Short mmCIF file of C-alpha atoms and ligand atoms in Angstrom, two decimals:
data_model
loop_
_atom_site.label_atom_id
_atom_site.label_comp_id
_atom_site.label_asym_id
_atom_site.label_seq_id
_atom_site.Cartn_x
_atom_site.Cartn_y
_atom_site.Cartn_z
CA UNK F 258 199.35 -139.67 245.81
CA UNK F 259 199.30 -138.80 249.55
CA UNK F 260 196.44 -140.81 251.57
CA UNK F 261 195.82 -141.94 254.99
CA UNK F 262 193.97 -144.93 256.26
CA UNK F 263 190.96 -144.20 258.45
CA UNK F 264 188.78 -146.08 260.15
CA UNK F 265 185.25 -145.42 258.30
CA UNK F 266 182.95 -145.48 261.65
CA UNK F 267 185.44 -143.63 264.47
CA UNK F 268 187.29 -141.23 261.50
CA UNK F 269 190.66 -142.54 263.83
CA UNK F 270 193.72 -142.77 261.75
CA UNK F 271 194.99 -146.76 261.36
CA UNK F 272 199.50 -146.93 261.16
CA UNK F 273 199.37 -150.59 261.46
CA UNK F 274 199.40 -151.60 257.22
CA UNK F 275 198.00 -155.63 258.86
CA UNK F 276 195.15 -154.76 260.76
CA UNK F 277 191.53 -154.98 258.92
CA UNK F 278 189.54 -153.39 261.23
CA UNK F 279 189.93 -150.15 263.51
CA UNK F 280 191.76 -151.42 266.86
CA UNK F 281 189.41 -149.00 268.67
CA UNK F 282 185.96 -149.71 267.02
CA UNK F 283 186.15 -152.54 265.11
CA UNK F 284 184.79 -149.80 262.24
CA UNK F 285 185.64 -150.53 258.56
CA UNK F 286 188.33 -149.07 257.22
CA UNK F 287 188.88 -146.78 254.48
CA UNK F 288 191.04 -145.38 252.47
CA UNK F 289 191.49 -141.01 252.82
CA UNK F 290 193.16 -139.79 249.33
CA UNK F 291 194.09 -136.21 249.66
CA UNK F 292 193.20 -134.64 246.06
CA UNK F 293 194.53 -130.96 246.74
CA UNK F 294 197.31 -131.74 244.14
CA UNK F 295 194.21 -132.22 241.81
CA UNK F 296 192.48 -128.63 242.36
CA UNK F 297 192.31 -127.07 238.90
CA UNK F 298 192.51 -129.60 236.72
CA UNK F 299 189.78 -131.68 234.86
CA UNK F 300 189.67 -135.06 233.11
CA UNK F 301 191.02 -134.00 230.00
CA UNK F 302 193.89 -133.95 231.73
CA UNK F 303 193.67 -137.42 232.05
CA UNK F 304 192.88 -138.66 228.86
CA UNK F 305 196.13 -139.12 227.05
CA UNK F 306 196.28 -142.12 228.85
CA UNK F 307 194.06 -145.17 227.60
CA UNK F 308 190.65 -145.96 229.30
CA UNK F 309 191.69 -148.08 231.59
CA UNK F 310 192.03 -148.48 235.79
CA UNK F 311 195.71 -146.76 235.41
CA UNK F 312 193.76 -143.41 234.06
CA UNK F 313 192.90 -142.82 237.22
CA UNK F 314 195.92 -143.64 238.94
CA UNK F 315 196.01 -139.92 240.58
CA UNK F 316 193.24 -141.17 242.75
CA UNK F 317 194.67 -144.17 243.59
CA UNK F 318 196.77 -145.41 246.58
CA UNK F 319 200.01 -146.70 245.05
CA UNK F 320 203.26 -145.21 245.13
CA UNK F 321 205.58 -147.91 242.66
CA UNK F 322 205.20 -149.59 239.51
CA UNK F 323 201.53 -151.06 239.65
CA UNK F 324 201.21 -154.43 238.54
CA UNK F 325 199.00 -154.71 235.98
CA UNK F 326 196.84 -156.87 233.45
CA UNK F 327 195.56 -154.04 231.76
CA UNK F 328 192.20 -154.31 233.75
CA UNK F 329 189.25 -152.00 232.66
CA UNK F 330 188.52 -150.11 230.00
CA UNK F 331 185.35 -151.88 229.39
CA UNK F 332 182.57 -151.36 226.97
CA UNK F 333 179.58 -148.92 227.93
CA UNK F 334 177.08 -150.72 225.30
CA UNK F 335 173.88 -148.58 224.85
CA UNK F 336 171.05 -151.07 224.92
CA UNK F 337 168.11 -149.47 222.47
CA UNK F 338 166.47 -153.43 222.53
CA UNK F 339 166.25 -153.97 225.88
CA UNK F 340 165.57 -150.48 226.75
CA UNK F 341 162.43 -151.12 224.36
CA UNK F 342 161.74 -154.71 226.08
CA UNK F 343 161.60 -153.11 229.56
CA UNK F 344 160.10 -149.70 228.68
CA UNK F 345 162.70 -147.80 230.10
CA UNK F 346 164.26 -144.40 228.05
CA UNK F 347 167.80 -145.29 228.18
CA UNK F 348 169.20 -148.58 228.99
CA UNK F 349 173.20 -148.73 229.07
CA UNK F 350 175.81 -151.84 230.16
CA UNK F 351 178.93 -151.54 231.37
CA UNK F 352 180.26 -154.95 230.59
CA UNK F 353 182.60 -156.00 233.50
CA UNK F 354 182.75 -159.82 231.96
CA UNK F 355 185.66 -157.84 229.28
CA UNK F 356 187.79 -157.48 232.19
CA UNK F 357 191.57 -160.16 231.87
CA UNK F 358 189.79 -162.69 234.47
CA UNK F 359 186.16 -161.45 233.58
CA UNK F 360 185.33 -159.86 236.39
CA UNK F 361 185.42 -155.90 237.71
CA UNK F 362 187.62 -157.58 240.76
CA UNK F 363 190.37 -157.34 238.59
CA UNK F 364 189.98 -153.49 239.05
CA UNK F 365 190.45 -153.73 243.17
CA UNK F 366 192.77 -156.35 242.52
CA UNK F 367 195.87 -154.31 240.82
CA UNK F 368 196.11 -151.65 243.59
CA UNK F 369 195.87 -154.58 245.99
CA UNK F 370 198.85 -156.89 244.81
CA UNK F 371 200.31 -153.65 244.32
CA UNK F 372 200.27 -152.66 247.58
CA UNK F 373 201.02 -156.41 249.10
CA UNK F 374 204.49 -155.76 247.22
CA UNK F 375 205.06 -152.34 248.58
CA UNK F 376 204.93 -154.22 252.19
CA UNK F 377 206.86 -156.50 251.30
CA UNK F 378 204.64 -159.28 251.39
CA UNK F 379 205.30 -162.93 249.85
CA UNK F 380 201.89 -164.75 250.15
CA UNK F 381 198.19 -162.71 249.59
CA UNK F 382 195.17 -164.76 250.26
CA UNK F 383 191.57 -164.47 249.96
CA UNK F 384 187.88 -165.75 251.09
CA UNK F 385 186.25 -165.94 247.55
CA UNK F 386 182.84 -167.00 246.24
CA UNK F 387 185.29 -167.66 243.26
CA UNK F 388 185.83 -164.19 240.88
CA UNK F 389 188.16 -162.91 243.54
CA UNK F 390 190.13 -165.86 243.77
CA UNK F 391 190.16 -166.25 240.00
CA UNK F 392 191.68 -162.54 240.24
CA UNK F 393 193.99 -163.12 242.80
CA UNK F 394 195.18 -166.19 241.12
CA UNK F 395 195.83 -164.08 238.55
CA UNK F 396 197.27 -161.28 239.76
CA UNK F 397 199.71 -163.28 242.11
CA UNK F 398 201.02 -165.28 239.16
CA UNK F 399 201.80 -161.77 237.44
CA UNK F 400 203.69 -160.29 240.62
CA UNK F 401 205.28 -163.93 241.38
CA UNK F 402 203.73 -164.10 245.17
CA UNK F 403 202.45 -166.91 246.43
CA UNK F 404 198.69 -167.16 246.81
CA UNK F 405 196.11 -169.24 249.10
CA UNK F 406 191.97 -169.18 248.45
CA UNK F 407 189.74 -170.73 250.86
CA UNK F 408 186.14 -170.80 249.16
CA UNK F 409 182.90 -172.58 250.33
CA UNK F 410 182.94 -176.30 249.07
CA UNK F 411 180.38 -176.73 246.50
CA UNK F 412 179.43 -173.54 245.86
CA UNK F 413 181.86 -171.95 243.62
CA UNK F 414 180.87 -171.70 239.59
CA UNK F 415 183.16 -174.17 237.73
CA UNK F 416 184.97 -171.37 235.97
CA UNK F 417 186.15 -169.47 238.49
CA UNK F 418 187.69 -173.03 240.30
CA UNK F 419 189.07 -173.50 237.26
CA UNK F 420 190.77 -170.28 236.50
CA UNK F 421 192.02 -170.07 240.34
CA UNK F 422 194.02 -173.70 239.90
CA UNK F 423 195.15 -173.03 236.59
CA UNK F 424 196.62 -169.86 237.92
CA UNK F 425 198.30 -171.72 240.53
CA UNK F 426 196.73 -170.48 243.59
CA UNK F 427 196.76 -173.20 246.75
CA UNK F 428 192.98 -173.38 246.00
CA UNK F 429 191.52 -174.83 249.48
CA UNK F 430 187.67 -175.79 250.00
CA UNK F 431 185.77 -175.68 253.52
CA UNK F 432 182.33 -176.53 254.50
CA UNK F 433 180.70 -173.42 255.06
CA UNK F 434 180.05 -170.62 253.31
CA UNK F 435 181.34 -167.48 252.53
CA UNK F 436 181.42 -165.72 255.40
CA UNK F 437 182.72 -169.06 257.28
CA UNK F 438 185.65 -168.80 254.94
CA UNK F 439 186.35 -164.97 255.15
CA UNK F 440 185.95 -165.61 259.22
CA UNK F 441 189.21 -167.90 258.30
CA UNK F 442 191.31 -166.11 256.21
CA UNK F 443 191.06 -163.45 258.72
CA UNK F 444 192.20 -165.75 261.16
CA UNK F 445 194.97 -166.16 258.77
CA UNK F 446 196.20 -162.83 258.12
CA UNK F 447 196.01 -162.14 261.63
CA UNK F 448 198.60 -164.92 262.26
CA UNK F 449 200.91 -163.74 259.71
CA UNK F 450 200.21 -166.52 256.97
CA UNK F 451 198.79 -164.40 254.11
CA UNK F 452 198.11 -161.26 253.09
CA UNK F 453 194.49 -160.88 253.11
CA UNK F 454 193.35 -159.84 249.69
CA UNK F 455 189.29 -159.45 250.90
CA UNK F 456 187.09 -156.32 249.83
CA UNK F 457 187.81 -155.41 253.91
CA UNK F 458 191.09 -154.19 252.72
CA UNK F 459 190.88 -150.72 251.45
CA UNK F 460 192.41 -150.78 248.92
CA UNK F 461 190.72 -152.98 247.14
CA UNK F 462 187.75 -150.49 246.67
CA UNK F 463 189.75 -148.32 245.62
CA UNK F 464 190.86 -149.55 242.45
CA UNK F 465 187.36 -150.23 242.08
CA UNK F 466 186.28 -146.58 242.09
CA UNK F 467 187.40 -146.41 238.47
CA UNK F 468 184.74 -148.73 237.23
CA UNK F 469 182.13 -145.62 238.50
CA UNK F 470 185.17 -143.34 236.79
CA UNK F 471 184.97 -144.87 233.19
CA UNK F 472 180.88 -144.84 233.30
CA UNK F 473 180.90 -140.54 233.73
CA UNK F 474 184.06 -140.80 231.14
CA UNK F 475 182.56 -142.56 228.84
CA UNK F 476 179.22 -140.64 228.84
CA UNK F 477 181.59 -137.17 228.78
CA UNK F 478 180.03 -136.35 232.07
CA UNK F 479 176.93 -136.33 231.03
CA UNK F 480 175.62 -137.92 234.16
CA UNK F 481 173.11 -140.91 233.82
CA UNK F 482 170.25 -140.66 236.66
CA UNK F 483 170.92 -143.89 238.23
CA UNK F 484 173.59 -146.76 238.36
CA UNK F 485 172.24 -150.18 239.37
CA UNK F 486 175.18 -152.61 240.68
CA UNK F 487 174.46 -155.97 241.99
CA UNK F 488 175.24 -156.40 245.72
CA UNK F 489 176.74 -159.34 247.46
CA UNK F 490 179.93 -158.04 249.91
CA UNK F 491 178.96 -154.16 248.82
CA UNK F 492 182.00 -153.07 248.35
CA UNK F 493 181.47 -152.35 244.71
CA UNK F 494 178.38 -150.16 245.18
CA UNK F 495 180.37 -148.29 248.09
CA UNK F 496 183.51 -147.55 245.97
CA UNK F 497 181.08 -146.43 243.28
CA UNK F 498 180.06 -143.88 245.96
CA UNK F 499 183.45 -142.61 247.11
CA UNK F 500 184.58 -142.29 243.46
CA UNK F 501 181.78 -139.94 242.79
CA UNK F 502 182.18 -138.20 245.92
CA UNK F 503 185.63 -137.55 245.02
CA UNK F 504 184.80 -135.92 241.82
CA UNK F 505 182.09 -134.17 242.99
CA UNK F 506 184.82 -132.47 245.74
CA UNK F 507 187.09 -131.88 242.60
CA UNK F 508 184.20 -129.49 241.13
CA UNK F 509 184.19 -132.22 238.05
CA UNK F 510 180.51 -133.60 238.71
CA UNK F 511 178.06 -131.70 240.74
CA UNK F 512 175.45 -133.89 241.31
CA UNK F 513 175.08 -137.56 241.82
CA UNK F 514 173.34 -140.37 240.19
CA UNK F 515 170.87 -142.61 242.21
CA UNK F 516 173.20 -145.56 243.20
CA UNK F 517 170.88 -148.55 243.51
CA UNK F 518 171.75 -151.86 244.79
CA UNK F 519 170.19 -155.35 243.90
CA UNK F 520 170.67 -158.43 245.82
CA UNK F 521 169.19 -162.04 245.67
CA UNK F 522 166.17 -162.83 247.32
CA UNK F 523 167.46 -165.81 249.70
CA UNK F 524 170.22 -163.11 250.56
CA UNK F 525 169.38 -159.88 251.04
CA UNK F 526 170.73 -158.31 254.36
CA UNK F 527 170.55 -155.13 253.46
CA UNK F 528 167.18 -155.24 251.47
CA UNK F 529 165.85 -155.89 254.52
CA UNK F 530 167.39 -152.78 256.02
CA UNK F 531 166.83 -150.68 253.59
CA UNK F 532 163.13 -151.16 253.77
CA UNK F 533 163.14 -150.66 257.30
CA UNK F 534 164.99 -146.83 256.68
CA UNK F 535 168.03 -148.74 259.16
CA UNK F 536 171.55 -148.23 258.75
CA UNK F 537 171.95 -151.22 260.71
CA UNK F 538 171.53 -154.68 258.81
CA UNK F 539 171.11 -157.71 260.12
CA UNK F 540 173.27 -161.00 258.72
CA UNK F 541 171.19 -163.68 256.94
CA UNK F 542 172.10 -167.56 258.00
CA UNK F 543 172.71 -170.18 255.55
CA UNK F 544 171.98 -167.24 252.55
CA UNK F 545 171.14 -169.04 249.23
CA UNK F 546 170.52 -168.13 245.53
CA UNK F 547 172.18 -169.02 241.86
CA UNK F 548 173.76 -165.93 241.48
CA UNK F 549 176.56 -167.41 243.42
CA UNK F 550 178.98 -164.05 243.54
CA UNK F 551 175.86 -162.07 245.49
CA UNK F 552 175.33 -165.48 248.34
CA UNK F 553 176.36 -163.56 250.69
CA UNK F 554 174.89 -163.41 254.47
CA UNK F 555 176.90 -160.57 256.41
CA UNK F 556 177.98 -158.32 253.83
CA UNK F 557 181.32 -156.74 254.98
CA UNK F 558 181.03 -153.15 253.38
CA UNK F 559 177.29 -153.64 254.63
CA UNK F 560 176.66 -149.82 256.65
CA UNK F 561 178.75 -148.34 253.99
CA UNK F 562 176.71 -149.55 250.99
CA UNK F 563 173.65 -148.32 252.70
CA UNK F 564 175.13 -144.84 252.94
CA UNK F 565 176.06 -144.84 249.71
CA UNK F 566 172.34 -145.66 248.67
CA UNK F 567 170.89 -143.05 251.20
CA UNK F 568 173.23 -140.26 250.38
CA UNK F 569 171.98 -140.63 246.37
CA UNK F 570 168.85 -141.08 247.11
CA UNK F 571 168.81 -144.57 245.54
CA UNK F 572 167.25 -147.79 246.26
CA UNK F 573 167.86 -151.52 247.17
CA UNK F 574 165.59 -154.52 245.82
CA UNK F 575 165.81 -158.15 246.04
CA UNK F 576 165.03 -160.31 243.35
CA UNK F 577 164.43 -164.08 243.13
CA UNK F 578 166.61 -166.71 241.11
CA UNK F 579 164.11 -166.92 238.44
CA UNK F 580 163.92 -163.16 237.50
CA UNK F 581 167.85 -163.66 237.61
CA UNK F 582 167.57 -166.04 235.47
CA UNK F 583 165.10 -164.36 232.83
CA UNK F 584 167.37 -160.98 232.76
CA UNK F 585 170.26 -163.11 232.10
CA UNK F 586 168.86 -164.74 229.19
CA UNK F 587 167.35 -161.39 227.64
CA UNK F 588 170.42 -159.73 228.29
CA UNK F 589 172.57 -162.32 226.19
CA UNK F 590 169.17 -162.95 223.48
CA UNK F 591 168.57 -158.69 222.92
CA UNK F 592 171.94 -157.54 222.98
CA UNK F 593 174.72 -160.30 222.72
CA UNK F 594 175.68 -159.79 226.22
CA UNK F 595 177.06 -162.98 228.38
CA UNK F 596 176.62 -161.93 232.05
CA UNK F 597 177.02 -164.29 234.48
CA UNK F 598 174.04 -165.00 236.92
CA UNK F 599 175.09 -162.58 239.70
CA UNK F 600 175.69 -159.63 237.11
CA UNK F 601 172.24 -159.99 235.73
CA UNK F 602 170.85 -159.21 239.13
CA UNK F 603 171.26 -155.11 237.95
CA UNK F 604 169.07 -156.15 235.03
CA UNK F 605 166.29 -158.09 236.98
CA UNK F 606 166.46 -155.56 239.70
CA UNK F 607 165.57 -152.44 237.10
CA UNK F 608 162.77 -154.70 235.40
CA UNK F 609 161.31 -154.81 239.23
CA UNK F 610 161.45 -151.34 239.88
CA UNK F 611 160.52 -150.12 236.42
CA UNK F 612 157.30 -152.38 237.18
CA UNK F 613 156.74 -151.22 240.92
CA UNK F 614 156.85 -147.74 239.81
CA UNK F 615 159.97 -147.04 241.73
CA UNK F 616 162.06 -146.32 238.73
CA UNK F 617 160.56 -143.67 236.17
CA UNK F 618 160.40 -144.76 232.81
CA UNK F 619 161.68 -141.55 231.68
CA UNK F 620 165.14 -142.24 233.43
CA UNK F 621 168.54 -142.61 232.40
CA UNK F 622 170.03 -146.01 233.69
CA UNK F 623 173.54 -147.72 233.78
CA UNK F 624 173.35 -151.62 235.21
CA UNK F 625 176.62 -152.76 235.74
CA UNK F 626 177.45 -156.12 234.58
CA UNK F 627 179.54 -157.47 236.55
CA UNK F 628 181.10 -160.99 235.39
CA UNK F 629 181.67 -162.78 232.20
CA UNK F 630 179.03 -165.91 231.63
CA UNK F 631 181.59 -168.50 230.86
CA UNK F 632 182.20 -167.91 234.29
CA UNK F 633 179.03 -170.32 235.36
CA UNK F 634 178.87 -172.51 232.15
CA UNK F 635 176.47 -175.08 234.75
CA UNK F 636 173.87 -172.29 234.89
CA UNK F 637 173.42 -171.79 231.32
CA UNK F 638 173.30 -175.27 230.92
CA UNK F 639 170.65 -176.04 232.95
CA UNK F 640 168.88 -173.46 231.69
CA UNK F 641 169.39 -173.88 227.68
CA UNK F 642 169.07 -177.91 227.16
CA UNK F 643 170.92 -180.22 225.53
CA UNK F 644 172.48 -179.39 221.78
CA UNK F 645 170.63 -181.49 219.23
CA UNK F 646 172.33 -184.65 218.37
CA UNK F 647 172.10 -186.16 214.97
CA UNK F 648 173.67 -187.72 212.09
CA UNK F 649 175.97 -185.87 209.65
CA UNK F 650 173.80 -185.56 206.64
CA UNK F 651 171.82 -182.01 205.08
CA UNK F 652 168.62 -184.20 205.20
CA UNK F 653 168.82 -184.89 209.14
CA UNK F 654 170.33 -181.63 210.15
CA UNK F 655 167.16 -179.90 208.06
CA UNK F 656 164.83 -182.53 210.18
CA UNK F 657 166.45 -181.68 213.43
CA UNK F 658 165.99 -178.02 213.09
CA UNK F 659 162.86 -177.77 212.08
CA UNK F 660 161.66 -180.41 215.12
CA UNK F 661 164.02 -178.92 217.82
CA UNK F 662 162.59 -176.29 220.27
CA UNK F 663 162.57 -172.90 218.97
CA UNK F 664 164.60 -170.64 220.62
CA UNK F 665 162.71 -168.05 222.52
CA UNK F 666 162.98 -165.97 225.51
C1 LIG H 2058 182.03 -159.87 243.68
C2 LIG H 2058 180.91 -159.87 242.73
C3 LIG H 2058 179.71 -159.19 243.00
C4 LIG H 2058 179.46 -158.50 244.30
O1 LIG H 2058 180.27 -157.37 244.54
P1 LIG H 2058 180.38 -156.81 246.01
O2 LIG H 2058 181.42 -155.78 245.98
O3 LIG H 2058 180.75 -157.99 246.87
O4 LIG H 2058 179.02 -156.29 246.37
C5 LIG H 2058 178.74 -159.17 242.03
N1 LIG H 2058 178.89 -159.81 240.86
C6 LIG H 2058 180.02 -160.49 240.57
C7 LIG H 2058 180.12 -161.18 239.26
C8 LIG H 2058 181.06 -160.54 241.49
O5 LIG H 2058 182.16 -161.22 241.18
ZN1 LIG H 2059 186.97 -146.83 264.73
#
């Protein structure tokens, strides 16, 4: 596929394959896929191959062999219970958490080792409030490249730690946050030490289009009204964007759903903008919440996410750590669905808007999941107790059950 690297502010065309920023602007940059190859044909044309990222690989930026884990492909569950519990007409979930490291990075994260071979690159790093780095981890091991992940000490959920060492990632820890350690990588890739495998690289987003390709796929284009995605770095919500603009050029969709965006209360830049009608956001300090994938202060897809949201006429809301919390729980107690803190934040964010009158009742919605619950085992823990301990007889189980809390919601 032909493509050109732009920067997203200036429109300037970027040569230099290292640089993660325009040289003129300091814009965003952004990848420019020319489709004309496409004109005239439709996604049937696509389907022989399985549901998947690599589907889509006309739309993608690659030009060898992509490595791959298989990544996408994930379930669209339609959720009639908690549809009912939120009074809402259609509730659907596309379950990221199903994903080889059990999150939708995975998706960005195939075009983007990809592409660090095609330069010829031998180490890829990454600033990670942990899925990425679990991802990269991942994805280095499969391509054999060395990898590096700086991540804020303290703050990461003990899966994703664990999945990034046991990968074999140089897994390094600074005080700071997350934008402390992306300031660093950067520092890093601009040296020459790593590839830099952040969301600020195009190409990540691109791969991540195809999570907004498999929802109209899946539902044979019959388009839902809105799409809710949790927001921490925004690149998700702004690939979502592209990838529908991109069909819509093709003549495959014509109109687009409301893209909606929901970030944590103690961290929600571009809440705050959006109320304000600003395409301009300003950073948070020191941002804070549970949902430890969305603590993010200066989002670095920021202005582009809020285009994405204007442009659909969408919304943003922020919602606090217990309403988190609560959607997590109903989302794994009405449907069997483990989300991860951060990924119930869609969830929580349509209860709030359902409630506020913002969302219509009568609508369609997709929430996007967006990472597996084993990620954060310490969340559900402090949120579910203790098991009941007792001795290994009928009688005392029978005792123990009957006395123990009952579960509930
Ligand atoms: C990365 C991540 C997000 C945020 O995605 P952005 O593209 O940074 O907005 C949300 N949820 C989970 C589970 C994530 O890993
Ligand atoms: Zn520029």
């Amino acid at each position: 596929m032909r493509y050109a690297v732009r920067c997203w502010e200036c429109g300037r065309e970027v040569e230099d394959p290292f640089l993660d920023a325009c040289p003129a602007c300091q814009g965003a940059l952004t990848v420019d896929m020319d489709l004309s190859s496409l004109e005239g044909t439709s996604l049937r044309d696509l389907r022989s191959r399985p549901l998947g990222v690599w589907r889509y690989g006309h739309f993608l930026p690659v030009q060898s062999e992509p490595v791959t884990l298989q990544e996408g492909g994930t379930p669209l569950y339609d959720c009639g219970r908690l549809a009912d519990e939120l009074g809402v007409r259609e509730v659907r979930v596309k379950f990221e958490g199903a994903n080889p490291t059990g999150s939708f990075k995975d998706r960005g994260m195939t075009v983007g080792v990809t592409r660090a071979l095609e330069l010829g690159c031998r180490v890829v790093g990454c600033a990670s409030t942990g899925n990425t780095s679990a991802s990269l981890a991942a994805y280095a091991a499969k391509a054999g490249l060395g990898c590096v992940v700086v991540l804020p000490s303290g703050k990461v959920a003990l899966g994703k730690l664990a999945q990034a060492m046991f990968f074999g990632a140089k897994v390094v820890t600074v005080d700071g946050n997350f934008d402390d350690a992306l300031r660093v990588v950067r520092e890093l890739a601009h040296a020459g030490d790593l590839y830099m495998l952040n969301s600020v690289n195009p190409f990540r987003p691109e791969g991540q289009k195809t999570l907004a390709f498999e929802v109209l796929d899946q539902l044979d284009l019959r388009l839902p009204d809105r799409i809710i995605y949790p927001v921490g770095n925004a690149a998700n919500i702004w690939a979502a964007y592209k990838a529908l603009k991109e069909w819509q050029s093709l003549g495959w969709i014509d109109e687009l759903p409301m893209l909606t965006g929901v970030q944590a209360g103690g961290s929600a830049p571009l809440v705050m903008a959006f109320n304000r009608g600003s395409d301009n956001f300003v950073p948070v300090e020191g941002p804070e919440t549970i949902a430890t994938a969305i603590r993010i202060g200066n989002p670095a897809s920021g202005r582009k996410a809020l285009r994405a949201v204007y442009d659909t006429g969408g919304c943003m809301t922020a919602v606090s750590d217990r309403e988190i919390i609560d959607a997590q729980l109903l989302l794994g107690r009405r449907e069997g669905i483990g989300a991860e803190p951060a990924s119930a934040a869609a969830v929580a964010g349509l209860r709030r808007l359902l409630d506020e009158g913002k969302v219509s009742r009568r609508e369609r919605v997709v929430c996007v999941c967006t990472g597996h619950v084993l990620k954060d085992p310490d969340a559900v823990m402090a949120q579910c107790g203790r098991p009941i301990a007792t001795e290994a007889t009928a009688e005392a189980v029978r005792k123990a059950i009957s006395q123990g809390p009952v579960p509930s919601l």
